[in-house]
Coordinates of N, CA and C in Angstrom, one line a residue:
M150 N -51.0 18.5 23.9 CA -49.9 19.3 23.5 C -49.0 18.2 24.4
P151 N -47.3 17.8 23.2 CA -46.5 17.0 23.8 C -45.5 17.8 24.8
P152 N -44.8 17.3 25.3 CA -44.2 17.9 26.3 C -43.5 18.7 25.6
G153 N -42.7 19.7 26.3 CA -41.7 20.6 25.7 C -40.3 20.4 26.1
F154 N -39.6 19.3 25.4 CA -38.5 18.6 25.7 C -37.6 18.3 24.4
G155 N -37.3 18.5 23.9 CA -36.9 18.7 22.2 C -37.4 18.3 21.6
G156 N -38.5 18.4 21.8 CA -39.5 17.9 20.6 C -40.3 17.0 21.0
M157 N -40.3 16.5 22.1 CA -40.9 15.6 22.6 C -42.2 15.3 22.9
G158 N -43.2 13.9 22.7 CA -44.2 13.8 23.0 C -44.7 12.5 23.5
G159 N -45.5 12.5 24.3 CA -46.6 11.5 25.2 C -47.5 12.0 25.2
M160 N -48.3 10.3 25.9 CA -49.6 10.4 26.0 C -50.4 9.3 27.3
P161 N -50.2 9.9 28.0 CA -49.9 9.4 29.6 C -51.8 9.6 30.5
G162 N -52.1 8.9 30.9 CA -53.1 9.6 32.0 C -54.4 8.4 32.5
H163 N -55.5 8.5 32.7 CA -56.0 8.1 33.9 C -57.4 8.0 33.4
G164 N -57.8 7.3 33.0 CA -59.9 7.2 33.1 C -60.8 6.3 33.6
H165 N -61.9 6.5 33.5 CA -62.8 5.1 33.9 C -63.8 5.6 32.1
G166 N -64.2 4.0 32.7 CA -65.2 3.9 31.9 C -66.4 3.3 32.5
H167 N -67.9 3.0 31.5 CA -69.1 2.5 32.9 C -68.7 0.6 31.9
G168 N -69.4 -0.4 33.0 CA -69.2 -1.6 32.7 C -70.8 -2.2 32.6
G169 N -70.5 -3.7 31.9 CA -72.0 -3.7 32.0 C -72.5 -4.5 33.1
G170 N -73.9 -4.4 32.6 CA -74.5 -4.1 34.5 C -75.3 -3.4 34.7
G171 N -74.7 -2.4 34.4 CA -75.1 -1.4 35.2 C -74.8 -1.1 36.5
S172 N -72.6 -1.2 36.2 CA -71.9 -1.4 37.5 C -70.8 -0.5 36.8
R173 N -70.2 0.5 37.3 CA -69.2 1.4 37.0 C -67.9 0.6 37.5
Q174 N -67.3 0.2 36.4 CA -65.7 -0.2 36.4 C -64.9 0.7 36.0
P175 N -63.8 0.3 36.3 CA -62.3 1.0 35.6 C -61.8 0.5 34.2
A176 N -62.1 1.4 32.8 CA -61.9 0.7 32.1 C -60.3 0.6 31.8
Q177 N -59.8 -0.2 30.6 CA -59.1 -1.0 30.6 C -58.2 0.1 30.1
R178 N -56.9 0.5 30.6 CA -55.9 1.6 30.0 C -54.6 0.9 29.8
K179 N -54.8 1.7 28.5 CA -53.5 1.0 27.4 C -52.2 2.3 27.4
K180 N -50.8 2.0 28.0 CA -49.4 2.9 27.9 C -49.0 3.4 26.2
A181 N -48.7 4.6 26.1 CA -48.5 5.4 25.3 C -47.0 4.6 24.8
D182 N -47.4 5.1 23.8 CA -45.4 4.4 23.3 C -44.5 4.7 23.9
P183 N -43.4 4.4 24.2 CA -42.4 5.4 24.5 C -41.2 6.0 23.6
I184 N -40.7 7.7 24.4 CA -40.7 8.6 23.7 C -39.0 8.4 23.8
E185 N -38.7 7.8 22.8 CA -37.2 8.1 22.4 C -36.2 9.7 22.4
Q186 N -35.4 9.7 22.8 CA -34.4 11.5 22.8 C -32.8 10.8 22.7
V187 N -31.9 11.5 22.1 CA -31.1 11.3 22.2 C -29.9 11.8 23.0
L188 N -28.9 11.5 23.2 CA -28.6 12.2 25.1 C -26.8 12.7 24.0
K189 N -26.3 13.6 23.0 CA -25.1 13.3 22.7 C -24.4 13.5 24.2
L190 N -23.3 12.7 24.1 CA -22.3 12.8 25.4 C -20.6 13.5 24.1
T191 N -20.3 13.8 25.2 CA -18.5 13.8 24.0 C -17.8 12.4 25.1
L192 N -16.3 12.3 24.1 CA -15.7 11.5 24.4 C -15.5 11.4 26.5
E193 N -15.0 12.6 26.2 CA -14.7 13.1 27.8 C -15.7 13.1 28.9
E194 N -16.9 13.4 28.6 CA -18.4 13.1 29.9 C -18.3 11.4 29.9
M195 N -17.9 10.9 28.9 CA -18.2 9.3 29.2 C -17.0 8.5 29.7
Y196 N -15.9 9.3 29.5 CA -14.5 8.9 30.6 C -14.8 9.6 32.3
Y197 N -14.8 10.8 32.5 CA -14.8 11.2 33.7 C -16.5 10.9 34.6
G198 N -17.5 10.8 33.9 CA -18.8 10.9 34.2 C -18.9 12.8 33.9
V199 N -20.0 12.8 34.3 CA -21.0 14.0 34.2 C -22.5 13.8 34.9
Q200 N -22.6 14.8 34.8 CA -23.9 15.1 35.6 C -25.1 15.8 34.3
K201 N -26.1 15.5 34.3 CA -26.8 16.4 33.2 C -28.3 16.3 33.4
T202 N -28.9 18.0 33.4 CA -30.3 18.4 34.1 C -30.7 18.7 32.7
L203 N -31.8 18.0 32.6 CA -32.6 18.2 31.7 C -34.1 19.1 32.2
K204 N -34.4 20.1 31.3 CA -35.7 20.8 32.0 C -36.9 19.5 30.1
L205 N -38.2 19.7 31.6 CA -38.9 18.9 30.6 C -41.1 19.8 30.9
T206 N -41.1 20.1 30.1 CA -42.1 20.9 30.0 C -43.1 19.7 29.3
R207 N -44.7 19.2 30.7 CA -45.4 18.5 30.0 C -46.8 18.3 30.1
T208 N -48.5 17.6 30.0 CA -49.1 17.9 30.7 C -49.6 17.0 31.3
V209 N -50.1 17.3 32.6 CA -50.7 16.2 33.7 C -51.7 16.2 33.6
L210 N -52.8 15.8 34.5 CA -54.1 15.6 35.0 C -54.3 16.2 36.5
R211 N -54.8 17.4 36.6 CA -55.3 17.6 38.0 C -56.3 17.1 38.1
G212 N -57.3 16.4 38.9 CA -58.8 15.7 38.5 C -58.9 16.2 37.0
S213 N -59.8 16.6 36.4 CA -60.4 16.6 35.6 C -59.6 18.0 34.7
Q214 N -58.4 19.0 34.7 CA -58.0 19.9 34.2 C -56.8 19.1 33.8
E215 N -56.4 19.3 32.7 CA -55.2 19.8 32.6 C -54.4 20.6 32.6
Q216 N -53.1 20.3 33.3 CA -51.9 21.7 33.3 C -50.7 21.0 32.5
R217 N -50.0 22.4 32.2 CA -49.0 22.4 31.9 C -47.5 22.1 33.3
V218 N -47.0 21.4 32.7 CA -45.7 21.9 34.9 C -44.1 21.3 33.6
S219 N -43.1 22.2 34.6 CA -42.0 22.0 34.2 C -41.5 21.0 35.2
E220 N -40.6 20.1 35.0 CA -39.9 19.0 35.4 C -38.0 18.8 34.9
T221 N -37.4 19.3 36.2 CA -36.1 18.6 35.6 C -35.9 17.8 36.2
L222 N -35.4 17.1 34.8 CA -34.7 15.5 35.0 C -32.8 15.5 35.1
T223 N -32.3 14.5 35.4 CA -31.3 14.7 36.1 C -30.8 13.0 36.3
I224 N -29.9 13.1 34.9 CA -29.3 12.1 34.4 C -27.7 11.7 34.8
D225 N -27.4 10.9 35.9 CA -25.6 10.9 36.0 C -25.1 9.8 34.8
V226 N -24.4 10.6 34.2 CA -23.2 9.9 33.3 C -22.7 8.6 34.8
K227 N -22.2 7.8 34.0 CA -21.1 7.0 34.5 C -19.7 7.1 33.8
P228 N -18.9 6.6 34.4 CA -17.7 6.9 34.0 C -18.0 5.2 33.0
G229 N -17.7 5.3 31.5 CA -17.3 4.5 30.4 C -18.8 3.9 29.9
W230 N -19.8 4.3 30.1 CA -20.8 4.5 29.4 C -20.0 4.4 27.9
K231 N -21.6 3.9 27.2 CA -21.5 3.4 25.9 C -21.5 4.0 25.1
K232 N -22.2 4.4 23.7 CA -23.4 4.7 22.8 C -24.2 3.3 22.9
G233 N -25.7 3.6 22.4 CA -26.6 3.2 23.0 C -26.9 3.0 24.2
T234 N -26.1 3.2 24.9 CA -26.7 2.6 26.6 C -28.2 4.1 26.7
K235 N -28.9 3.1 27.8 CA -30.4 3.7 27.6 C -30.7 4.2 29.1
I236 N -31.6 5.3 29.3 CA -31.9 5.7 30.6 C -33.0 5.9 30.4
T237 N -34.4 5.5 31.5 CA -35.5 5.7 31.3 C -35.9 6.2 32.6
F238 N -37.0 7.2 32.1 CA -37.7 7.8 32.9 C -39.4 7.4 33.1
P239 N -39.8 6.8 33.6 CA -41.2 6.2 33.5 C -41.9 7.0 33.8
E240 N -43.1 7.2 32.7 CA -44.1 7.3 33.0 C -44.5 9.5 33.1
K241 N -43.1 9.7 32.2 CA -42.6 10.8 32.3 C -43.2 11.9 31.4
G242 N -44.3 11.0 29.9 CA -45.0 11.9 29.1 C -46.1 12.3 29.1
D243 N -46.5 13.0 28.7 CA -47.9 13.8 28.6 C -49.0 12.7 29.5
E244 N -49.0 13.3 30.6 CA -50.9 12.5 30.6 C -52.5 12.7 29.6
A245 N -53.0 11.6 29.5 CA -54.6 12.3 29.1 C -55.4 11.0 29.8
P246 N -56.4 11.8 29.6 CA -57.8 10.7 30.0 C -57.4 9.5 29.4
G247 N -57.4 8.0 29.9 CA -57.6 6.6 29.5 C -56.4 6.4 29.0
T248 N -55.5 7.2 29.2 CA -53.8 6.4 28.8 C -53.2 6.3 29.8
I249 N -52.0 5.6 29.6 CA -50.6 5.8 30.8 C -49.6 6.1 30.4
A250 N -48.9 7.4 31.3 CA -47.9 8.1 30.5 C -46.9 7.6 29.4
A251 N -46.7 8.1 28.8 CA -45.2 7.4 28.3 C -44.3 7.1 29.3
D252 N -43.2 6.4 29.2 CA -42.1 6.8 29.5 C -41.2 7.1 28.4
I253 N -40.4 7.8 29.1 CA -39.4 8.8 28.1 C -37.9 8.3 28.4
I254 N -37.4 7.6 27.2 CA -36.2 6.9 27.0 C -34.5 7.4 26.5
F255 N -33.6 8.2 27.0 CA -32.6 9.1 26.2 C -31.5 8.0 26.3
V256 N -30.8 8.4 24.5 CA -30.7 6.6 24.2 C -28.9 8.4 24.1
V257 N -27.9 7.5 24.7 CA -26.8 7.5 24.2 C -26.2 7.8 22.8
E258 N -25.7 9.1 22.7 CA -24.6 9.2 21.4 C -23.7 9.7 20.9
E259 N -22.7 9.1 20.6 CA -20.9 9.7 21.2 C -20.7 10.9 19.3
K260 N -20.6 12.1 20.5 CA -19.7 13.3 19.4 C -18.5 13.1 19.1
K261 N -18.3 13.2 17.9 CA -17.2 12.8 17.0 C -16.7 13.6 17.8
H262 N -15.3 13.0 18.1 CA -13.5 13.8 18.4 C -12.5 13.9 17.9
P263 N -12.5 15.0 18.0 CA -11.1 15.3 17.2 C -10.2 14.4 17.3
R264 N -9.2 13.7 18.3 CA -8.5 13.3 18.1 C -8.1 11.7 18.4
F265 N -9.5 11.5 19.1 CA -10.0 9.9 19.6 C -11.3 9.0 18.5
E266 N -10.9 8.2 18.3 CA -12.1 7.2 18.2 C -12.0 5.8 19.0
R267 N -13.4 5.7 19.1 CA -13.8 4.4 20.3 C -13.9 3.4 20.0
D268 N -13.0 2.6 20.4 CA -13.8 0.8 19.9 C -13.7 -0.2 21.2
G269 N -15.4 0.0 21.4 CA -15.7 -0.4 22.6 C -15.1 -0.1 24.4
N270 N -14.2 -0.5 24.6 CA -13.2 0.1 25.9 C -12.1 0.1 25.7
D271 N -11.6 0.2 24.3 CA -10.1 1.1 23.7 C -10.2 2.2 23.0
L272 N -9.4 3.2 23.3 CA -9.7 4.5 22.2 C -8.1 4.2 21.1
I273 N -8.7 4.6 19.8 CA -7.6 4.0 19.0 C -7.4 5.7 18.4
K274 N -5.7 6.1 18.2 CA -5.5 7.3 17.6 C -4.1 7.3 16.2
T275 N -4.5 8.1 15.8 CA -3.2 7.9 14.5 C -2.8 9.0 14.4
V276 N -1.3 8.5 14.2 CA -0.2 9.6 14.3 C 0.3 9.9 12.8
T277 N 0.9 10.6 12.6 CA 1.9 10.4 11.2 C 3.1 11.0 11.3
V278 N 3.9 9.6 10.5 CA 5.2 9.5 11.0 C 5.4 9.6 8.8
D279 N 7.2 10.1 8.8 CA 7.1 10.1 7.4 C 8.2 8.9 7.1
L280 N 8.2 8.5 5.7 CA 8.4 7.0 5.4 C 10.2 6.9 5.8
H281 N 10.7 7.6 6.4 CA 11.8 7.4 6.4 C 11.9 6.8 8.0
E282 N 11.0 7.3 9.5 CA 10.5 6.8 10.5 C 9.4 6.2 10.8
A283 N 9.3 5.7 9.8 CA 8.4 4.3 9.5 C 9.2 3.0 9.0
L284 N 10.6 3.1 8.3 CA 11.6 2.5 8.5 C 12.0 2.1 9.3
L285 N 12.8 3.6 9.8 CA 14.0 3.2 10.4 C 14.4 2.9 11.9
G286 N 13.0 3.5 12.4 CA 12.2 3.4 13.8 C 12.6 5.5 13.9
S287 N 11.7 5.4 14.7 CA 10.9 7.1 15.6 C 10.6 7.0 16.7
S288 N 10.2 8.3 17.3 CA 9.8 8.1 19.0 C 8.6 8.8 18.7
V289 N 7.3 9.2 19.1 CA 6.7 9.3 18.7 C 5.6 10.5 20.0
F290 N 5.4 12.3 20.3 CA 4.4 11.9 21.9 C 2.9 11.8 21.6
V291 N 2.5 10.8 22.6 CA 1.0 11.6 22.1 C 0.4 11.7 23.6
S292 N -0.7 12.5 23.6 CA -1.2 13.0 24.8 C -2.5 12.0 24.5
T293 N -2.8 11.7 26.1 CA -4.3 10.6 26.1 C -5.1 11.7 26.9
L294 N -6.3 11.0 26.7 CA -8.0 11.6 27.1 C -7.7 12.6 27.9
N295 N -7.0 11.4 29.3 CA -7.0 12.0 30.5 C -5.8 13.1 30.8
G296 N -5.2 13.3 29.5 CA -4.3 14.8 29.7 C -3.0 14.4 29.4
K297 N -2.2 12.9 30.1 CA -1.4 12.4 30.2 C -0.1 12.4 28.5
S298 N 0.6 13.5 28.5 CA 2.3 13.2 27.9 C 3.1 11.9 27.3
I299 N 2.9 11.2 26.8 CA 4.0 10.4 26.4 C 4.3 9.6 25.5
N300 N 5.9 9.6 25.6 CA 6.7 9.5 24.5 C 6.7 8.1 24.4
I301 N 6.3 8.0 22.6 CA 6.3 6.3 22.8 C 7.8 5.8 21.9
E302 N 8.4 5.2 21.8 CA 9.7 4.8 21.3 C 9.0 3.5 20.2
V303 N 9.1 3.6 19.0 CA 9.2 2.5 17.8 C 10.3 3.1 16.8
P304 N 11.0 1.5 17.7 CA 11.7 0.6 16.7 C 11.5 0.2 15.9
E305 N 10.4 -0.6 15.7 CA 10.0 -1.3 14.7 C 9.7 -0.9 13.4
I306 N 9.8 -1.6 12.3 CA 9.4 -0.9 10.9 C 7.5 -1.2 11.0
V307 N 7.5 0.8 10.8 CA 6.1 0.3 10.9 C 5.3 0.2 9.1
D308 N 3.9 -0.6 9.3 CA 3.8 -0.9 8.2 C 2.1 -0.3 8.1
P309 N 1.4 0.0 7.1 CA 0.2 0.5 7.0 C -1.2 -0.4 8.3
K310 N -0.5 -1.8 8.3 CA -1.5 -2.4 9.2 C -0.8 -2.6 10.8
Y311 N 0.2 -2.0 10.7 CA 1.1 -1.5 12.5 C 0.1 -1.4 13.1
V312 N 0.0 -1.9 14.9 CA -1.0 -1.0 16.0 C 0.0 -0.9 17.2
K313 N 0.0 0.3 17.2 CA 1.2 0.1 18.8 C 0.0 -0.3 20.0
I314 N 0.3 -0.8 21.2 CA -1.3 -0.2 22.5 C 0.0 0.0 23.0
L315 N -0.5 0.9 24.1 CA -0.3 1.1 25.3 C -1.9 0.4 25.8
V316 N -1.3 -0.7 27.4 CA -2.2 -0.9 28.3 C -2.6 0.0 28.7
G317 N -4.0 -0.3 29.3 CA -4.9 0.6 30.3 C -4.7 2.1 30.4
E318 N -4.9 2.6 28.9 CA -4.6 4.4 28.6 C -6.3 4.4 27.6
G319 N -6.8 3.2 27.7 CA -8.4 4.3 27.1 C -9.7 4.4 27.6
M320 N -10.1 3.5 27.5 CA -11.9 4.4 28.5 C -11.9 3.1 29.4
P321 N -12.6 3.7 30.6 CA -13.2 2.7 31.8 C -13.4 1.7 31.7
L322 N -14.0 1.1 32.5 CA -15.2 -0.4 32.2 C -16.4 0.2 32.8
S323 N -17.3 0.5 32.6 CA -18.6 1.0 33.9 C -18.6 0.0 34.5
K324 N -18.7 -1.2 34.6 CA -18.6 -2.0 35.6 C -17.5 -1.9 36.8
S325 N -16.6 -1.5 36.3 CA -14.9 -1.6 36.9 C -14.3 -0.3 36.3
P326 N -14.7 0.7 37.0 CA -13.9 2.1 36.5 C -12.8 2.0 37.2
A327 N -12.0 1.0 38.1 CA -10.5 1.4 38.2 C -9.7 0.7 36.9
S328 N -10.5 -0.3 36.2 CA -10.1 -0.8 34.9 C -10.5 -0.3 34.0
K329 N -9.1 -0.2 32.8 CA -9.4 0.4 31.3 C -9.4 0.0 30.3
G330 N -9.7 0.0 29.1 CA -9.5 -0.7 28.0 C -7.6 0.0 27.8
D331 N -7.2 0.3 26.2 CA -6.1 0.1 25.8 C -6.1 1.4 24.7
L332 N -5.5 1.9 24.4 CA -5.3 3.3 23.9 C -4.1 2.6 22.4
K333 N -4.7 2.6 20.7 CA -4.1 1.6 20.2 C -3.7 2.9 19.4
I334 N -2.8 3.2 18.2 CA -2.0 4.0 18.1 C -1.7 3.0 16.8
K335 N -2.3 4.1 15.7 CA -2.4 3.3 14.5 C -1.3 4.8 13.9
F336 N -1.0 4.5 12.4 CA 0.4 5.1 11.8 C -0.4 5.6 10.5
D337 N 0.1 6.9 10.7 CA -0.2 7.5 8.9 C 1.0 7.8 8.4
I338 N 1.4 6.9 7.1 CA 2.5 6.8 6.9 C 3.1 7.9 5.5
R339 N 3.9 9.0 5.9 CA 3.7 10.1 4.8 C 5.2 10.1 3.9
F340 N 4.7 9.6 3.0 CA 5.5 9.3 2.1 C 5.8 10.3 1.2
P341 N 7.2 10.8 0.3 CA 7.6 11.6 -0.4 C 6.5 11.7 -1.2
K342 N 7.0 13.3 -2.3 CA 6.3 14.0 -3.1 C 7.6 13.3 -4.3
E343 N 8.3 13.0 -4.7 CA 9.3 13.4 -4.9 C 10.7 13.0 -5.4
L344 N 10.9 12.1 -5.8 CA 12.4 11.8 -5.9 C 13.9 11.9 -6.7
S345 N 14.8 12.3 -6.7 CA 15.7 12.2 -7.5 C 16.5 11.1 -8.1
A346 N 16.9 11.5 -9.1 CA 17.6 9.7 -9.7 C 18.3 9.8 -8.9
E347 N 19.3 10.3 -8.3 CA 20.3 9.9 -7.3 C 19.8 9.5 -5.9
Q348 N 18.3 9.7 -5.5 CA 17.8 9.0 -4.7 C 16.9 8.0 -4.8
R349 N 16.7 7.6 -5.3 CA 15.7 6.9 -6.4 C 16.7 5.3 -6.3
E350 N 17.8 5.5 -6.9 CA 19.2 4.8 -7.6 C 19.7 3.9 -5.7
A351 N 19.9 5.1 -4.9 CA 20.3 4.7 -3.6 C 19.1 3.9 -2.6
L352 N 17.7 4.4 -2.8 CA 16.9 3.4 -2.5 C 16.8 1.9 -2.9
K353 N 16.8 2.1 -4.2 CA 16.8 0.8 -5.0 C 18.0 -0.1 -4.5
S354 N 19.3 0.4 -4.0 CA 20.2 -0.5 -3.7 C 20.2 -1.3 -2.2
C355 N 19.9 -0.2 -1.4 CA 19.2 -0.4 0.1 C 18.8 -1.3 0.0
L356 N 16.8 -1.3 -0.7 CA 16.1 -1.9 -0.6 C 16.0 -3.7 -1.2
S357 N 16.5 -3.3 -1.9 CA 16.4 -4.9 -2.9 C 16.9 -5.7 -2.0
A358 N 17.8 -5.3 -1.5 CA 18.7 -6.7 -0.5 C 18.1 -7.1 0.8
A359 N 17.0 -6.0 1.1 CA 16.5 -6.1 2.1 C 15.3 -7.2 2.1
K360 N 15.0 -7.7 3.3 CA 14.8 -9.2 3.8 C 13.0 -8.6 4.1
Y361 N 12.2 -9.2 3.0 CA 11.3 -9.2 2.8 C 9.9 -10.9 3.7

C-alpha cells in the first residue's frame, strides 16, 4: 500500500537471500525510485519564511510484519526560496522486503499572486495610467509585498516598454536574506475610447511638433 501522503507512494525495505555454496548472504537491495510531491507556496511565504508541517502515512516493517504508521514531516521554508527548490526526506517511502525505501522529495511551486509577478529575486508590478499621465507625468501609489505604501513620482514620458525600478523592494536573497532584489514597476497605458474633432486637431497640433 502506498504512503498516504497526497497520493504519494514508495517501495523500501530490507531482505536477505541465499548465496551459493550453502552460505547465507544478504541479497542486493535496490532503492525505490524517489517520489516527488509539489509544495505550493505563496509569495508572502517565500518572502518571510514559514514552517510547514505535513502528515504522512506509510508502511514500515516490524520484523516480518508490515505496519501502517503516521508521521509528521516539517519543512522550514527560508526567506528567498524560489520555485524549483527541492527538499528531500531520505527513505520516507513505504518499506518492503528486499527494497530500500524511496526518498520523498518536495518541489516548491509558486502560487499565482494577484498583484505581483516574480522574476528571480525581483518582483514585477503593473500599474495603470491614462495616456495624458503617460505623456505629461504622474505619481502613483504602490503597495509593496511587505505592506509599505510608496508614492512614486514619474516625471518621464512613459512608453509601453518603460520600467521604473525601486531598488531593494523585491524578494530576499536566500543566501543573504538581509539583501533584497528590486521591485520593477511596469505601466499599462489606458487610451481614450474616442476623441472629438477638436481634440484630434489639438493633439495633432501639439504632437506633430514634438521631438521623437
